[in-house]
Amino acid sequence: MLDFTADNTSAEDLDRLRGIYEPLTQSVRELIDATIRTEVDEDAVAAAKAEIDSATARLRSKQLEGSFGVRYRDAGRQITWGNVVIGTRNPIAPPLVITHDPSGGVWCDLELGAAYEGPPGHVHGGVAALILDHVLGEAASDGISPRLTGTLTLRYVRATRLGRLRAEAMTTRVDGVKTFAAGHLADDEGITVHAEGVFIKPRWAR
């Protein structure tokens, strides 16, 4: 039985659930990409729609009320599988896998395809902002208590090509409940977007 309603999910249960849901999410990511780029005829589109509608009905036969939210595993770590940037169960998420380095910075390698296009062949500026908002927030956070975006300032150096990218960020200073961070998004030719942000520890977490 799959039960994700209880907090304090053990590491073993979390691994089991990940093994079930992660392949489904990846299949839906492939479906999104295929939907954008397909050139099949109308009969094939109609057949695919019927199959998708059937699968959707099957998945909706038992589902959560509202959004996934944040759950907690036994060590107190957050499970944010519905998150639009890192969510294991969110096919819109690239998803980002964040690495924390010993210097206190964070980075991730990612690949953005047709689903994230703005200008032809390039990443939508809002998607770049979404990614940098999250990466800077990760740098500003201690991994347990969140820091929420107060301000985010972006400077677009040039258009970001779809494909393999890297995002990096680090904390620059802390002033009370405010943490300042800076970072960038880059492709194989260099930095495409610079970002600076102020992240605030919410009142309930102080």
mmCIF file of C-alpha atoms in Angstrom:
data_model
loop_
_atom_site.group_PDB
_atom_site.id
_atom_site.type_symbol
_atom_site.label_atom_id
_atom_site.label_comp_id
_atom_site.label_asym_id
_atom_site.label_seq_id
_atom_site.Cartn_x
_atom_site.Cartn_y
_atom_site.Cartn_z
ATOM 1 C CA MET A 1 0.000 0.000 0.000
ATOM 2 C CA LEU A 2 1.268 3.484 -0.842
ATOM 3 C CA ASP A 3 0.686 5.868 2.031
ATOM 4 C CA PHE A 4 2.214 9.313 1.880
ATOM 5 C CA THR A 5 -0.151 10.938 4.346
ATOM 6 C CA ALA A 6 2.020 10.514 7.447
ATOM 7 C CA ASP A 7 5.021 12.626 8.362
ATOM 8 C CA ASN A 8 8.255 11.071 9.664
ATOM 9 C CA THR A 9 8.542 8.772 6.655
ATOM 10 C CA SER A 10 11.528 6.470 7.114
ATOM 11 C CA ALA A 11 14.468 6.501 4.714
ATOM 12 C CA GLU A 12 13.546 2.985 3.569
ATOM 13 C CA ASP A 13 9.937 3.936 2.839
ATOM 14 C CA LEU A 14 11.106 7.067 1.067
ATOM 15 C CA ASP A 15 13.407 5.044 -1.194
ATOM 16 C CA ARG A 16 10.565 2.623 -1.949
ATOM 17 C CA LEU A 17 8.179 5.429 -2.833
ATOM 18 C CA ARG A 18 10.816 7.176 -4.940
ATOM 19 C CA GLY A 19 11.338 3.970 -6.895
ATOM 20 C CA ILE A 20 7.606 3.879 -7.669
ATOM 21 C CA TYR A 21 6.894 7.517 -8.468
ATOM 22 C CA GLU A 22 10.123 8.768 -10.053
ATOM 23 C CA PRO A 23 9.805 6.604 -13.217
ATOM 24 C CA LEU A 24 6.190 7.785 -13.611
ATOM 25 C CA THR A 25 7.285 11.415 -13.384
ATOM 26 C CA GLN A 26 10.027 10.868 -15.952
ATOM 27 C CA SER A 27 7.535 9.235 -18.310
ATOM 28 C CA VAL A 28 5.299 12.302 -18.052
ATOM 29 C CA ARG A 29 8.296 14.558 -18.749
ATOM 30 C CA GLU A 30 8.902 12.550 -21.911
ATOM 31 C CA LEU A 31 5.204 12.894 -22.746
ATOM 32 C CA ILE A 32 5.389 16.693 -22.402
ATOM 33 C CA ASP A 33 8.397 16.844 -24.718
ATOM 34 C CA ALA A 34 6.751 14.473 -27.202
ATOM 35 C CA THR A 35 3.528 16.514 -27.145
ATOM 36 C CA ILE A 36 5.418 19.665 -28.091
ATOM 37 C CA ARG A 37 7.477 18.089 -30.868
ATOM 38 C CA THR A 38 5.234 15.415 -32.378
ATOM 39 C CA GLU A 39 4.217 15.525 -36.043
ATOM 40 C CA VAL A 40 1.981 12.447 -36.125
ATOM 41 C CA ASP A 41 -1.396 12.562 -37.895
ATOM 42 C CA GLU A 42 -4.739 13.423 -36.283
ATOM 43 C CA ASP A 43 -5.753 9.797 -35.765
ATOM 44 C CA ALA A 44 -2.579 9.142 -33.797
ATOM 45 C CA VAL A 45 -3.157 12.299 -31.760
ATOM 46 C CA ALA A 46 -6.736 11.218 -30.968
ATOM 47 C CA ALA A 47 -5.586 7.739 -29.938
ATOM 48 C CA ALA A 48 -2.844 9.168 -27.736
ATOM 49 C CA LYS A 49 -5.316 11.555 -26.091
ATOM 50 C CA ALA A 50 -7.665 8.681 -25.261
ATOM 51 C CA GLU A 51 -4.799 6.710 -23.695
ATOM 52 C CA ILE A 52 -3.648 9.727 -21.707
ATOM 53 C CA ASP A 53 -7.181 10.469 -20.488
ATOM 54 C CA SER A 54 -7.515 6.854 -19.361
ATOM 55 C CA ALA A 55 -4.209 6.985 -17.471
ATOM 56 C CA THR A 56 -5.200 10.280 -15.861
ATOM 57 C CA ALA A 57 -8.493 8.811 -14.657
ATOM 58 C CA ARG A 58 -6.627 5.831 -13.180
ATOM 59 C CA LEU A 59 -4.258 8.102 -11.251
ATOM 60 C CA ARG A 60 -7.128 10.315 -10.051
ATOM 61 C CA SER A 61 -8.970 7.348 -8.538
ATOM 62 C CA LYS A 62 -7.065 8.066 -5.304
ATOM 63 C CA GLN A 63 -5.277 11.347 -4.766
ATOM 64 C CA LEU A 64 -4.341 13.998 -2.219
ATOM 65 C CA GLU A 65 -6.583 16.934 -1.430
ATOM 66 C CA GLY A 66 -4.842 20.088 -2.636
ATOM 67 C CA SER A 67 -1.104 20.327 -3.258
ATOM 68 C CA PHE A 68 1.629 17.947 -2.126
ATOM 69 C CA GLY A 69 3.085 20.462 0.327
ATOM 70 C CA VAL A 70 6.080 19.622 2.514
ATOM 71 C CA ARG A 71 6.420 16.329 4.390
ATOM 72 C CA TYR A 72 9.166 15.273 6.781
ATOM 73 C CA ARG A 73 11.172 12.094 6.970
ATOM 74 C CA ASP A 74 12.431 10.497 10.174
ATOM 75 C CA ALA A 75 15.584 12.664 10.371
ATOM 76 C CA GLY A 76 13.517 15.840 10.060
ATOM 77 C CA ARG A 77 14.540 16.437 6.457
ATOM 78 C CA GLN A 78 11.987 17.957 4.125
ATOM 79 C CA ILE A 79 10.288 16.022 1.337
ATOM 80 C CA THR A 80 9.238 18.563 -1.300
ATOM 81 C CA TRP A 81 8.285 16.218 -4.113
ATOM 82 C CA GLY A 82 5.668 18.558 -5.532
ATOM 83 C CA ASN A 83 8.094 21.483 -5.844
ATOM 84 C CA VAL A 84 8.137 23.077 -9.305
ATOM 85 C CA VAL A 85 11.964 23.193 -9.393
ATOM 86 C CA ILE A 86 13.160 20.083 -7.539
ATOM 87 C CA GLY A 87 10.029 17.947 -7.205
ATOM 88 C CA THR A 88 10.564 14.226 -7.741
ATOM 89 C CA ARG A 89 6.854 13.892 -8.546
ATOM 90 C CA ASN A 90 6.504 17.097 -10.548
ATOM 91 C CA PRO A 91 7.100 16.539 -14.291
ATOM 92 C CA ILE A 92 7.319 20.306 -14.845
ATOM 93 C CA ALA A 93 10.429 20.413 -12.634
ATOM 94 C CA PRO A 94 13.697 19.918 -14.608
ATOM 95 C CA PRO A 95 14.378 18.661 -11.783
ATOM 96 C CA LEU A 96 17.361 20.310 -10.109
ATOM 97 C CA VAL A 97 19.653 18.160 -7.974
ATOM 98 C CA ILE A 98 21.493 20.591 -5.713
ATOM 99 C CA THR A 99 25.050 19.921 -4.529
ATOM 100 C CA HIS A 100 26.475 21.760 -1.508
ATOM 101 C CA ASP A 101 30.239 22.209 -1.691
ATOM 102 C CA PRO A 102 32.607 22.585 1.307
ATOM 103 C CA SER A 103 33.039 26.328 0.698
ATOM 104 C CA GLY A 104 29.366 26.928 1.411
ATOM 105 C CA GLY A 105 28.303 27.398 -2.176
ATOM 106 C CA VAL A 106 25.741 25.347 -4.100
ATOM 107 C CA TRP A 107 25.590 24.239 -7.720
ATOM 108 C CA CYS A 108 23.671 22.006 -10.057
ATOM 109 C CA ASP A 109 23.923 20.762 -13.609
ATOM 110 C CA LEU A 110 20.642 20.554 -15.486
ATOM 111 C CA GLU A 111 19.197 20.140 -18.945
ATOM 112 C CA LEU A 112 16.327 22.205 -20.300
ATOM 113 C CA GLY A 113 14.507 21.064 -23.423
ATOM 114 C CA ALA A 114 11.517 22.121 -25.485
ATOM 115 C CA ALA A 115 9.190 22.512 -22.488
ATOM 116 C CA TYR A 116 11.225 25.485 -21.209
ATOM 117 C CA GLU A 117 11.505 27.461 -24.443
ATOM 118 C CA GLY A 118 10.890 31.198 -24.696
ATOM 119 C CA PRO A 119 12.693 32.725 -27.690
ATOM 120 C CA PRO A 120 13.202 30.047 -30.363
ATOM 121 C CA GLY A 121 15.880 27.610 -29.207
ATOM 122 C CA HIS A 122 16.436 29.463 -25.945
ATOM 123 C CA VAL A 123 15.262 29.309 -22.324
ATOM 124 C CA HIS A 124 12.362 31.540 -21.292
ATOM 125 C CA GLY A 125 13.640 34.360 -19.077
ATOM 126 C CA GLY A 126 11.068 33.508 -16.422
ATOM 127 C CA VAL A 127 12.361 29.938 -16.259
ATOM 128 C CA ALA A 128 15.907 31.243 -15.735
ATOM 129 C CA ALA A 129 14.556 33.419 -12.909
ATOM 130 C CA LEU A 130 12.734 30.447 -11.377
ATOM 131 C CA ILE A 131 15.894 28.345 -11.335
ATOM 132 C CA LEU A 132 18.098 31.100 -9.937
ATOM 133 C CA ASP A 133 15.531 31.994 -7.279
ATOM 134 C CA HIS A 134 15.659 28.417 -6.044
ATOM 135 C CA VAL A 135 19.436 28.000 -6.246
ATOM 136 C CA LEU A 136 20.120 31.272 -4.434
ATOM 137 C CA GLY A 137 17.531 30.274 -1.838
ATOM 138 C CA GLU A 138 19.348 26.968 -1.318
ATOM 139 C CA ALA A 139 22.613 28.853 -0.770
ATOM 140 C CA ALA A 140 20.912 31.142 1.741
ATOM 141 C CA SER A 141 19.260 28.280 3.631
ATOM 142 C CA ASP A 142 20.826 26.034 6.253
ATOM 143 C CA GLY A 143 19.043 23.037 4.744
ATOM 144 C CA ILE A 144 16.454 22.846 7.529
ATOM 145 C CA SER A 145 14.993 26.295 8.210
ATOM 146 C CA PRO A 146 13.880 27.916 4.951
ATOM 147 C CA ARG A 147 14.688 31.420 3.766
ATOM 148 C CA LEU A 148 11.942 32.994 1.658
ATOM 149 C CA THR A 149 12.680 35.330 -1.224
ATOM 150 C CA GLY A 150 12.521 38.993 -0.262
ATOM 151 C CA THR A 151 14.002 40.441 -3.436
ATOM 152 C CA LEU A 152 15.590 38.925 -6.532
ATOM 153 C CA THR A 153 17.548 41.009 -9.037
ATOM 154 C CA LEU A 154 18.548 39.552 -12.393
ATOM 155 C CA ARG A 155 20.835 40.794 -15.141
ATOM 156 C CA TYR A 156 20.456 38.948 -18.422
ATOM 157 C CA VAL A 157 23.836 38.973 -20.168
ATOM 158 C CA ARG A 158 22.605 37.143 -23.268
ATOM 159 C CA ALA A 159 20.030 34.561 -24.286
ATOM 160 C CA THR A 160 20.431 31.133 -22.665
ATOM 161 C CA ARG A 161 20.404 28.270 -25.136
ATOM 162 C CA LEU A 162 18.301 25.198 -24.437
ATOM 163 C CA GLY A 163 20.421 22.207 -23.438
ATOM 164 C CA ARG A 164 22.987 21.535 -20.717
ATOM 165 C CA LEU A 165 23.363 24.326 -18.165
ATOM 166 C CA ARG A 166 24.904 24.990 -14.771
ATOM 167 C CA ALA A 167 23.555 27.147 -11.952
ATOM 168 C CA GLU A 168 25.729 28.263 -9.047
ATOM 169 C CA ALA A 169 25.181 30.422 -5.971
ATOM 170 C CA MET A 170 26.683 31.332 -2.621
ATOM 171 C CA THR A 171 25.846 33.392 0.448
ATOM 172 C CA THR A 172 27.538 36.792 0.465
ATOM 173 C CA ARG A 173 26.497 38.065 3.916
ATOM 174 C CA VAL A 174 23.994 37.697 6.730
ATOM 175 C CA ASP A 175 22.263 40.574 8.505
ATOM 176 C CA GLY A 176 19.858 39.401 11.202
ATOM 177 C CA VAL A 177 16.980 37.535 9.599
ATOM 178 C CA LYS A 178 18.199 38.530 6.122
ATOM 179 C CA THR A 179 20.642 36.432 4.123
ATOM 180 C CA PHE A 180 22.172 37.844 0.943
ATOM 181 C CA ALA A 181 23.154 35.547 -1.918
ATOM 182 C CA ALA A 182 24.519 35.840 -5.438
ATOM 183 C CA GLY A 183 24.845 33.436 -8.338
ATOM 184 C CA HIS A 184 24.501 32.830 -12.038
ATOM 185 C CA LEU A 185 23.244 30.572 -14.797
ATOM 186 C CA ALA A 186 25.675 29.489 -17.492
ATOM 187 C CA ASP A 187 25.897 27.419 -20.655
ATOM 188 C CA ASP A 188 29.002 25.981 -22.309
ATOM 189 C CA GLU A 189 30.012 29.443 -23.552
ATOM 190 C CA GLY A 190 29.819 31.129 -20.159
ATOM 191 C CA ILE A 191 27.464 33.062 -17.910
ATOM 192 C CA THR A 192 24.087 34.059 -19.340
ATOM 193 C CA VAL A 193 22.292 35.435 -16.271
ATOM 194 C CA HIS A 194 23.608 37.025 -13.067
ATOM 195 C CA ALA A 195 21.419 37.076 -9.955
ATOM 196 C CA GLU A 196 21.446 38.667 -6.507
ATOM 197 C CA GLY A 197 18.834 38.117 -3.833
ATOM 198 C CA VAL A 198 17.804 38.795 -0.260
ATOM 199 C CA PHE A 199 16.238 35.851 1.573
ATOM 200 C CA ILE A 200 14.359 36.233 4.821
ATOM 201 C CA LYS A 201 13.884 33.720 7.625
ATOM 202 C CA PRO A 202 10.106 33.552 8.109
ATOM 203 C CA ARG A 203 8.674 34.642 11.427
ATOM 204 C CA TRP A 204 7.425 31.136 12.302
ATOM 205 C CA ALA A 205 10.947 29.680 11.926
ATOM 206 C CA ARG A 206 12.770 32.243 14.059
#
